[in-house]
CSV table of C-alpha atoms in Angstrom, one decimal:
chain,number,residue,atom,x,y,z
A,89,MET,CA,17.4,1.6,4.4
A,90,SER,CA,19.7,2.3,1.5
A,91,GLU,CA,21.2,5.7,1.0
A,92,GLN,CA,19.4,6.2,-2.2
A,93,ARG,CA,16.0,5.4,-0.6
A,94,ARG,CA,16.8,7.6,2.3
A,95,LEU,CA,17.5,10.6,0.0
A,96,ARG,CA,14.3,9.9,-1.9
A,97,LEU,CA,12.3,9.8,1.3
A,98,ARG,CA,13.9,13.0,2.5
A,99,LEU,CA,12.9,14.7,-0.7
A,100,GLU,CA,9.4,13.4,-0.5
A,101,ILE,CA,9.0,14.8,3.0
A,102,SER,CA,10.5,18.1,1.9
A,103,ARG,CA,8.0,18.5,-1.0
A,104,GLU,CA,5.1,18.1,1.4
A,105,ALA,CA,6.6,20.4,4.0
A,106,ALA,CA,7.3,23.0,1.4
A,107,ARG,CA,3.7,22.9,0.1
A,108,LEU,CA,2.4,23.3,3.7
A,109,PHE,CA,4.8,26.2,4.4
A,110,TRP,CA,3.8,28.0,1.3
A,111,ASP,CA,0.0,27.4,1.8
A,112,GLN,CA,-0.3,28.2,5.5
A,113,GLY,CA,3.0,29.6,6.7
A,114,VAL,CA,5.9,28.1,8.6
A,115,ALA,CA,4.6,29.0,12.1
A,116,ALA,CA,1.2,27.4,11.4
A,117,THR,CA,2.7,24.2,10.2
A,118,SER,CA,3.5,21.4,12.6
A,119,GLY,CA,5.6,18.3,12.4
A,120,ASP,CA,2.4,16.3,12.8
A,121,GLN,CA,0.9,17.9,9.8
A,122,ILE,CA,4.0,17.2,7.7
A,123,ALA,CA,3.9,13.6,8.8
A,124,GLU,CA,0.2,13.3,7.9
A,125,ALA,CA,0.8,14.8,4.5
A,126,VAL,CA,3.5,12.3,3.7
A,127,GLY,CA,1.7,9.3,5.3
A,128,LEU,CA,4.4,8.7,7.9
A,129,SER,CA,4.6,8.9,11.7
A,130,THR,CA,5.9,12.1,13.3
A,131,ARG,CA,8.7,10.0,14.8
A,132,THR,CA,9.9,9.1,11.3
A,133,ILE,CA,10.0,12.8,10.3
A,134,TRP,CA,12.3,13.5,13.3
A,135,ARG,CA,14.5,10.6,12.4
A,136,HIS,CA,15.3,12.4,9.1
A,137,PHE,CA,15.1,16.1,10.1
A,138,ARG,CA,16.3,18.0,13.1
A,139,SER,CA,13.4,20.5,13.0
A,140,LYS,CA,10.3,21.2,10.9
A,141,GLU,CA,12.1,24.1,9.2
A,142,SER,CA,15.0,21.9,8.1
A,143,CYS,CA,12.5,19.8,6.2
A,144,ALA,CA,12.7,22.5,3.5
A,145,GLU,CA,16.4,21.9,2.9
A,146,PRO,CA,16.2,19.1,0.2
A,147,ILE,CA,13.7,21.0,-1.9
A,148,VAL,CA,15.6,24.2,-1.6
A,149,MET,CA,18.7,22.4,-2.8
A,150,GLN,CA,16.8,21.4,-5.9
A,151,GLY,CA,16.8,25.1,-6.9
A,152,VAL,CA,20.6,24.9,-7.8
A,153,VAL,CA,20.8,21.3,-9.0
A,154,THR,CA,20.2,22.0,-12.7
A,155,LEU,CA,22.7,24.8,-13.0
A,156,LEU,CA,25.3,22.9,-11.1
A,157,SER,CA,24.8,19.8,-13.3
A,158,VAL,CA,25.3,22.0,-16.3
A,159,LEU,CA,28.4,23.7,-14.9
A,160,ARG,CA,30.0,20.3,-14.0
A,161,ALA,CA,29.6,19.3,-17.6
A,162,TRP,CA,31.3,22.5,-19.0
A,163,PRO,CA,33.8,21.4,-21.7
A,164,ARG,CA,37.2,23.1,-21.6
A,165,GLN,CA,36.9,24.1,-25.2
A,166,SER,CA,33.7,26.0,-24.8
A,167,SER,CA,33.1,29.5,-23.4
A,168,LEU,CA,30.6,29.8,-20.5
A,169,GLU,CA,28.2,31.7,-22.7
A,170,ASP,CA,28.2,29.0,-25.4
A,171,HIS,CA,27.9,26.2,-22.9
A,172,LEU,CA,25.0,27.7,-20.9
A,173,VAL,CA,23.1,28.7,-24.1
A,174,ALA,CA,23.4,25.2,-25.6
A,175,GLU,CA,22.7,23.2,-22.4
A,176,LEU,CA,19.8,25.3,-21.0
A,177,GLY,CA,18.3,25.5,-24.5
A,178,ARG,CA,18.5,21.7,-24.7
A,179,PHE,CA,16.1,21.4,-21.7
A,180,ARG,CA,13.3,22.8,-23.9
A,181,HIS,CA,13.2,19.4,-25.6
A,182,GLU,CA,14.7,17.1,-23.0
A,183,ALA,CA,13.9,16.5,-19.3
A,184,PRO,CA,16.0,18.7,-17.0
A,185,PRO,CA,17.7,17.1,-13.9
A,186,VAL,CA,15.0,18.6,-11.7
A,187,ASP,CA,11.2,18.5,-12.4
A,188,LEU,CA,9.5,21.9,-12.9
A,189,ALA,CA,7.3,21.2,-9.9
A,190,ASP,CA,10.3,20.9,-7.7
A,191,GLU,CA,11.9,24.0,-9.2
A,192,MET,CA,8.7,25.9,-8.4
A,193,LEU,CA,8.7,24.7,-4.8
A,194,ALA,CA,12.3,25.7,-4.5
A,195,MET,CA,11.5,29.2,-5.7
A,196,LYS,CA,8.7,29.4,-3.3
A,197,MET,CA,10.9,28.5,-0.3
A,198,ILE,CA,13.6,30.9,-1.5
A,199,ARG,CA,11.0,33.6,-1.6
A,200,LEU,CA,9.7,32.7,1.8
A,201,ALA,CA,13.3,32.9,3.1
A,202,ASP,CA,13.1,36.7,2.8
A,203,THR,CA,10.9,36.6,5.9
A,204,GLU,CA,11.6,33.3,7.5
A,205,PRO,CA,15.1,33.1,9.1
A,206,ALA,CA,15.1,29.3,9.4
A,207,LEU,CA,14.3,29.0,5.7
A,208,ARG,CA,17.0,31.5,4.9
A,209,THR,CA,19.4,29.2,6.6
A,210,ALA,CA,18.3,26.4,4.2
A,211,TRP,CA,18.8,28.6,1.2
A,212,LEU,CA,22.2,29.8,2.3
A,213,MET,CA,23.2,26.2,2.9
A,214,ALA,CA,22.3,25.5,-0.7
A,215,CYS,CA,24.4,28.5,-1.8
A,216,ASP,CA,27.3,27.2,0.2
A,217,GLN,CA,27.0,23.9,-1.7
A,218,THR,CA,27.1,25.9,-4.9
A,219,GLU,CA,30.2,27.6,-3.8
A,220,ARG,CA,32.0,24.4,-2.9
A,221,GLN,CA,31.1,22.9,-6.3
A,222,MET,CA,32.3,26.0,-8.0
A,223,CYS,CA,35.6,25.6,-6.3
A,224,VAL,CA,36.1,22.2,-7.9
A,225,ILE,CA,34.9,23.4,-11.3
A,226,ILE,CA,37.0,26.6,-11.3
A,227,GLY,CA,40.1,24.9,-9.9
A,228,ASP,CA,39.9,22.4,-12.7
A,229,ARG,CA,39.6,25.0,-15.4
A,230,LEU,CA,42.5,27.1,-14.0
A,231,GLY,CA,44.7,24.2,-13.1
A,232,ILE,CA,44.9,25.3,-9.5
A,233,PRO,CA,43.9,23.4,-6.3
A,234,ALA,CA,40.3,23.9,-5.3
A,235,ASP,CA,41.3,25.2,-1.9
A,236,ASP,CA,43.6,27.9,-3.3
A,237,PRO,CA,42.5,31.3,-2.1
A,238,ARG,CA,42.2,32.6,-5.7
A,239,VAL,CA,39.9,29.8,-6.6
A,240,ARG,CA,37.8,30.3,-3.5
A,241,VAL,CA,37.4,34.0,-4.2
A,242,HIS,CA,36.2,33.3,-7.8
A,243,ALA,CA,33.9,30.5,-6.5
A,244,ALA,CA,32.4,32.8,-3.9
A,245,ALA,CA,31.8,35.5,-6.5
A,246,SER,CA,30.2,33.0,-8.9
A,247,ALA,CA,28.0,31.5,-6.2
A,248,ALA,CA,26.8,35.0,-5.3
A,249,VAL,CA,25.8,35.6,-8.9
A,250,VAL,CA,23.7,32.4,-8.8
A,251,ARG,CA,22.1,33.4,-5.5
A,252,VAL,CA,21.2,36.9,-6.6
A,253,LEU,CA,19.8,36.0,-10.0
A,254,ASP,CA,17.9,33.0,-8.7
A,255,GLU,CA,16.3,35.2,-6.0
A,256,HIS,CA,15.5,37.8,-8.6
A,257,ILE,CA,13.9,35.3,-11.1
A,258,GLY,CA,12.0,33.6,-8.3
A,259,ALA,CA,10.6,36.8,-6.9
A,260,THR,CA,9.6,38.1,-10.3
A,261,LEU,CA,7.8,34.8,-11.2
A,262,LEU,CA,6.0,34.5,-7.9
A,263,SER,CA,4.9,38.1,-7.8
A,264,GLY,CA,3.0,37.7,-11.1
A,265,ALA,CA,5.2,40.4,-12.7
A,266,ASP,CA,6.0,40.4,-16.4
A,267,MET,CA,8.4,37.6,-17.2
A,268,ALA,CA,9.3,38.9,-20.6
A,269,GLU,CA,13.0,39.4,-19.6
A,270,PHE,CA,13.3,35.7,-18.9
A,271,SER,CA,11.4,34.3,-21.9
A,272,ASP,CA,14.5,34.1,-24.0
A,273,VAL,CA,16.5,31.2,-22.6
A,274,ALA,CA,19.7,32.2,-24.5
A,275,ALA,CA,19.5,35.7,-23.1
A,276,VAL,CA,19.1,34.4,-19.6
A,277,ALA,CA,22.0,32.0,-20.1
A,278,ARG,CA,24.2,34.9,-21.3
A,279,ARG,CA,23.1,37.0,-18.4
A,280,TYR,CA,24.3,34.4,-15.9
A,281,ALA,CA,27.6,34.0,-17.8
A,282,GLY,CA,28.2,37.7,-18.2
A,283,ALA,CA,27.5,38.3,-14.5
A,284,ILE,CA,30.0,35.5,-13.6
A,285,ARG,CA,32.6,37.0,-15.9
A,286,THR,CA,32.1,40.4,-14.3
A,287,ALA,CA,32.1,39.1,-10.7
A,288,THR,CA,35.4,37.2,-11.3
A,289,GLY,CA,37.1,40.0,-13.2
A,290,SER,CA,36.9,37.9,-16.4
A,291,ALA,CA,39.0,35.1,-14.9
A,292,ILE,CA,36.1,32.7,-15.5
A,293,GLY,CA,34.2,32.4,-18.7
A,294,ASP,CA,36.7,31.7,-21.6
A,295,ALA,CA,37.5,28.4,-23.2
A,296,VAL,CA,40.8,26.9,-21.9
A,297,ASP,CA,43.4,24.7,-23.6
């Protein structure tokens, strides 16, 4: 099996596992049920995942893919605010890197992670990947190696912003509360950018030469 096919299969399994976890709870979901939902043998599920809870990891990671893809494309001549406003606004007319259905499943798993330690682990693993990617992005903008402590501190602060705001948006959406504060894409983009500026002491956010 090619690596690309393996990743697609893992994501397909993860989607079905996430739906079952949300509909009937993690404890009530078995590996056999996940296998049946995907149309695979249970043995195949365990070849791709170490536990039923770990099946959620690929779909949880989908929750940060869009923002990371946008940040990796951040031009040096643009501020973070301008870049996020332009790119996130573009997704109103163009397909984003992650389907809305997968984004919603990711939000549901992040929400469940509040009460499911195993799912919390999956979400924190996604946040760790965000931090590692931010090290590369920030190191490049500052002209400092990605493993420099200064870069790592800024990356950790930026990743924390993403985690907290993603959790807040997901919780608000899934609770059925008023989503008015998130209806303005430009305002949401500026909120992320402003929080990253604040968390990094304004070290990150400006255009660079």
